[in-house]
């Protein structure tokens, strides 16, 4: 998942850089392209074990 997130982030960064450069900026604005938003997680990342631990209770 982290690899896919990094690839998406790099693609968005490259796209946003291209939209701001000439002559790409002129063509992009002509066709309505705007800078893309970065990927945001729907819920905060609490780590892989947090859900498992809450399912089985604390056994410490």
mmCIF file of N, CA and C in Angstrom:
data_model
loop_
_atom_site.group_PDB
_atom_site.id
_atom_site.type_symbol
_atom_site.label_atom_id
_atom_site.label_comp_id
_atom_site.label_asym_id
_atom_site.label_seq_id
_atom_site.Cartn_x
_atom_site.Cartn_y
_atom_site.Cartn_z
ATOM 1 N N UNK A 1 0.822 -1.189 0.000
ATOM 2 C CA UNK A 1 0.000 0.000 0.000
ATOM 3 C C UNK A 1 0.866 1.253 0.000
ATOM 4 N N UNK A 2 1.945 1.231 0.771
ATOM 5 C CA UNK A 2 2.821 2.401 0.840
ATOM 6 C C UNK A 2 3.452 2.675 -0.516
ATOM 7 N N UNK A 3 3.798 1.606 -1.251
ATOM 8 C CA UNK A 3 4.389 1.792 -2.574
ATOM 9 C C UNK A 3 3.400 2.465 -3.515
ATOM 10 N N UNK A 4 2.159 2.013 -3.504
ATOM 11 C CA UNK A 4 1.126 2.588 -4.363
ATOM 12 C C UNK A 4 0.871 4.039 -4.004
ATOM 13 N N UNK A 5 0.848 4.340 -2.719
ATOM 14 C CA UNK A 5 0.664 5.716 -2.263
ATOM 15 C C UNK A 5 1.798 6.611 -2.769
ATOM 16 N N UNK A 6 3.037 6.110 -2.694
ATOM 17 C CA UNK A 6 4.197 6.878 -3.147
ATOM 18 C C UNK A 6 4.145 7.111 -4.657
ATOM 19 N N UNK A 7 3.740 6.093 -5.423
ATOM 20 C CA UNK A 7 3.621 6.233 -6.875
ATOM 21 C C UNK A 7 2.565 7.273 -7.220
ATOM 22 N N UNK A 8 1.413 7.222 -6.524
ATOM 23 C CA UNK A 8 0.353 8.196 -6.769
ATOM 24 C C UNK A 8 0.822 9.600 -6.424
ATOM 25 N N UNK A 9 1.496 9.747 -5.280
ATOM 26 C CA UNK A 9 1.987 11.052 -4.857
ATOM 27 C C UNK A 9 2.974 11.620 -5.873
ATOM 28 N N UNK A 10 3.865 10.777 -6.385
ATOM 29 C CA UNK A 10 4.823 11.226 -7.402
ATOM 30 C C UNK A 10 4.119 11.636 -8.693
ATOM 31 N N UNK A 11 3.095 10.870 -9.088
ATOM 32 C CA UNK A 11 2.351 11.194 -10.305
ATOM 33 C C UNK A 11 1.615 12.523 -10.156
ATOM 34 N N UNK A 12 0.995 12.745 -9.001
ATOM 35 C CA UNK A 12 0.303 14.011 -8.760
ATOM 36 C C UNK A 12 1.290 15.170 -8.758
ATOM 37 N N UNK A 13 2.438 14.956 -8.149
ATOM 38 C CA UNK A 13 3.467 16.001 -8.100
ATOM 39 C C UNK A 13 3.952 16.343 -9.507
ATOM 40 N N UNK A 14 4.211 15.325 -10.330
ATOM 41 C CA UNK A 14 4.639 15.559 -11.714
ATOM 42 C C UNK A 14 3.554 16.270 -12.518
ATOM 43 N N UNK A 15 2.304 15.847 -12.337
ATOM 44 C CA UNK A 15 1.189 16.476 -13.047
ATOM 45 C C UNK A 15 1.057 17.945 -12.660
ATOM 46 N N UNK A 16 1.113 18.230 -11.357
ATOM 47 C CA UNK A 16 0.973 19.609 -10.889
ATOM 48 C C UNK A 16 2.118 20.478 -11.394
ATOM 49 N N UNK A 17 3.319 19.935 -11.453
ATOM 50 C CA UNK A 17 4.457 20.694 -11.975
ATOM 51 C C UNK A 17 4.252 21.000 -13.452
ATOM 52 N N UNK A 18 3.752 20.021 -14.210
ATOM 53 C CA UNK A 18 3.522 20.227 -15.643
ATOM 54 C C UNK A 18 2.432 21.258 -15.897
ATOM 55 N N UNK A 19 1.397 21.273 -15.070
ATOM 56 C CA UNK A 19 0.293 22.228 -15.249
ATOM 57 C C UNK A 19 0.778 23.665 -15.041
ATOM 58 N N UNK A 20 1.830 23.841 -14.241
ATOM 59 C CA UNK A 20 2.318 25.188 -13.948
ATOM 60 C C UNK A 20 3.416 25.672 -14.894
ATOM 61 N N UNK A 21 3.907 24.808 -15.790
ATOM 62 C CA UNK A 21 4.983 25.191 -16.698
ATOM 63 C C UNK A 21 4.423 25.613 -18.053
ATOM 64 N N UNK A 22 5.105 26.543 -18.684
ATOM 65 C CA UNK A 22 4.746 26.943 -20.050
ATOM 66 C C UNK A 22 5.430 25.993 -21.008
ATOM 67 N N UNK A 23 4.901 25.633 -22.126
ATOM 68 C CA UNK A 23 3.594 25.954 -22.688
ATOM 69 C C UNK A 23 2.484 25.037 -22.194
ATOM 70 N N UNK A 24 2.830 24.039 -21.382
ATOM 71 C CA UNK A 24 1.827 23.106 -20.883
ATOM 72 C C UNK A 24 0.729 23.835 -20.125
ATOM 73 N N UNK A 25 1.096 24.899 -19.432
ATOM 74 C CA UNK A 25 0.103 25.667 -18.659
ATOM 75 C C UNK A 25 -0.984 26.239 -19.559
ATOM 76 N N UNK A 26 -0.597 26.731 -20.717
ATOM 77 C CA UNK A 26 -1.578 27.294 -21.648
ATOM 78 C C UNK A 26 -2.521 26.210 -22.172
ATOM 79 N N UNK A 27 -1.960 25.072 -22.528
ATOM 80 C CA UNK A 27 -2.780 23.977 -23.046
ATOM 81 C C UNK A 27 -3.667 23.418 -21.944
ATOM 82 N N UNK A 28 -3.108 23.252 -20.752
ATOM 83 C CA UNK A 28 -3.882 22.721 -19.631
ATOM 84 C C UNK A 28 -5.054 23.632 -19.289
ATOM 85 N N UNK A 29 -4.828 24.939 -19.266
ATOM 86 C CA UNK A 29 -5.924 25.859 -18.941
ATOM 87 C C UNK A 29 -6.973 25.878 -20.047
ATOM 88 N N UNK A 30 -6.544 25.687 -21.285
ATOM 89 C CA UNK A 30 -7.470 25.652 -22.410
ATOM 90 C C UNK A 30 -8.443 24.479 -22.284
ATOM 91 N N UNK A 31 -7.949 23.344 -21.805
ATOM 92 C CA UNK A 31 -8.782 22.153 -21.669
ATOM 93 C C UNK A 31 -9.342 21.957 -20.262
ATOM 94 N N UNK A 32 -9.123 22.920 -19.375
ATOM 95 C CA UNK A 32 -9.732 22.877 -18.054
ATOM 96 C C UNK A 32 -8.999 22.039 -17.016
ATOM 97 N N UNK A 33 -7.748 21.696 -17.275
ATOM 98 C CA UNK A 33 -6.993 20.932 -16.279
ATOM 99 C C UNK A 33 -6.557 21.860 -15.156
ATOM 100 N N UNK A 34 -6.711 21.385 -13.949
ATOM 101 C CA UNK A 34 -6.310 22.121 -12.750
ATOM 102 C C UNK A 34 -5.385 21.231 -11.929
ATOM 103 N N UNK A 35 -4.600 21.815 -11.036
ATOM 104 C CA UNK A 35 -3.740 20.982 -10.179
ATOM 105 C C UNK A 35 -4.568 19.942 -9.423
ATOM 106 N N UNK A 36 -4.013 18.760 -9.308
ATOM 107 C CA UNK A 36 -4.703 17.655 -8.635
ATOM 108 C C UNK A 36 -4.441 17.704 -7.136
ATOM 109 N N UNK A 37 -5.376 17.175 -6.382
ATOM 110 C CA UNK A 37 -5.231 17.112 -4.929
ATOM 111 C C UNK A 37 -4.436 15.868 -4.544
ATOM 112 N N UNK A 38 -3.691 15.976 -3.486
ATOM 113 C CA UNK A 38 -2.930 14.835 -2.981
ATOM 114 C C UNK A 38 -3.874 13.833 -2.347
ATOM 115 N N UNK A 39 -3.455 12.599 -2.290
ATOM 116 C CA UNK A 39 -4.247 11.535 -1.696
ATOM 117 C C UNK A 39 -4.328 11.726 -0.186
ATOM 118 N N UNK A 40 -5.542 11.673 0.343
ATOM 119 C CA UNK A 40 -5.763 11.802 1.781
ATOM 120 C C UNK A 40 -6.402 10.525 2.295
ATOM 121 N N UNK A 41 -5.904 10.029 3.389
ATOM 122 C CA UNK A 41 -6.481 8.827 3.995
ATOM 123 C C UNK A 41 -7.827 9.177 4.623
ATOM 124 N N UNK A 42 -8.773 8.251 4.520
ATOM 125 C CA UNK A 42 -10.107 8.486 5.069
ATOM 126 C C UNK A 42 -10.088 8.461 6.593
ATOM 127 N N UNK A 43 -9.275 7.604 7.154
ATOM 128 C CA UNK A 43 -9.152 7.516 8.607
ATOM 129 C C UNK A 43 -7.681 7.586 8.971
ATOM 130 N N UNK A 44 -7.365 8.059 10.145
ATOM 131 C CA UNK A 44 -5.959 8.116 10.536
ATOM 132 C C UNK A 44 -5.354 6.720 10.605
ATOM 133 N N UNK A 45 -4.113 6.615 10.197
ATOM 134 C CA UNK A 45 -3.414 5.337 10.216
ATOM 135 C C UNK A 45 -2.976 5.030 11.635
ATOM 136 N N UNK A 46 -3.556 4.006 12.217
ATOM 137 C CA UNK A 46 -3.229 3.645 13.594
ATOM 138 C C UNK A 46 -2.302 2.448 13.658
ATOM 139 N N UNK A 47 -1.866 1.944 12.545
ATOM 140 C CA UNK A 47 -0.986 0.791 12.530
ATOM 141 C C UNK A 47 -1.771 -0.490 12.306
ATOM 142 N N UNK A 48 -1.101 -1.529 11.842
ATOM 143 C CA UNK A 48 -1.799 -2.761 11.476
ATOM 144 C C UNK A 48 -2.327 -3.561 12.662
ATOM 145 N N UNK A 49 -1.752 -3.391 13.840
ATOM 146 C CA UNK A 49 -2.139 -4.224 14.974
ATOM 147 C C UNK A 49 -3.245 -3.623 15.836
ATOM 148 N N UNK A 50 -3.599 -2.385 15.632
ATOM 149 C CA UNK A 50 -4.579 -1.745 16.509
ATOM 150 C C UNK A 50 -5.961 -2.375 16.405
ATOM 151 N N UNK A 51 -6.377 -2.735 15.207
ATOM 152 C CA UNK A 51 -7.694 -3.342 15.041
ATOM 153 C C UNK A 51 -7.702 -4.762 15.596
ATOM 154 N N UNK A 52 -6.619 -5.493 15.404
ATOM 155 C CA UNK A 52 -6.539 -6.853 15.921
ATOM 156 C C UNK A 52 -6.566 -6.849 17.441
ATOM 157 N N UNK A 53 -5.802 -5.968 18.051
ATOM 158 C CA UNK A 53 -5.752 -5.888 19.514
ATOM 159 C C UNK A 53 -7.115 -5.524 20.080
ATOM 160 N N UNK A 54 -7.849 -4.635 19.438
ATOM 161 C CA UNK A 54 -9.150 -4.249 19.967
ATOM 162 C C UNK A 54 -10.175 -5.370 19.778
ATOM 163 N N UNK A 55 -9.979 -6.227 18.789
ATOM 164 C CA UNK A 55 -10.900 -7.338 18.564
ATOM 165 C C UNK A 55 -10.777 -8.417 19.624
ATOM 166 N N UNK A 56 -9.568 -8.643 20.130
ATOM 167 C CA UNK A 56 -9.328 -9.710 21.087
ATOM 168 C C UNK A 56 -9.191 -9.217 22.521
ATOM 169 N N UNK A 57 -9.180 -7.918 22.717
ATOM 170 C CA UNK A 57 -9.034 -7.380 24.052
ATOM 171 C C UNK A 57 -7.568 -7.379 24.487
ATOM 172 N N UNK A 58 -7.317 -6.738 25.566
ATOM 173 C CA UNK A 58 -5.964 -6.633 26.092
ATOM 174 C C UNK A 58 -5.662 -7.851 26.957
ATOM 175 N N UNK A 59 -4.666 -8.635 26.586
ATOM 176 C CA UNK A 59 -4.338 -9.872 27.313
ATOM 177 C C UNK A 59 -3.077 -9.702 28.141
ATOM 178 N N UNK A 60 -2.637 -8.496 28.358
ATOM 179 C CA UNK A 60 -1.394 -8.280 29.112
ATOM 180 C C UNK A 60 -1.588 -8.441 30.592
#
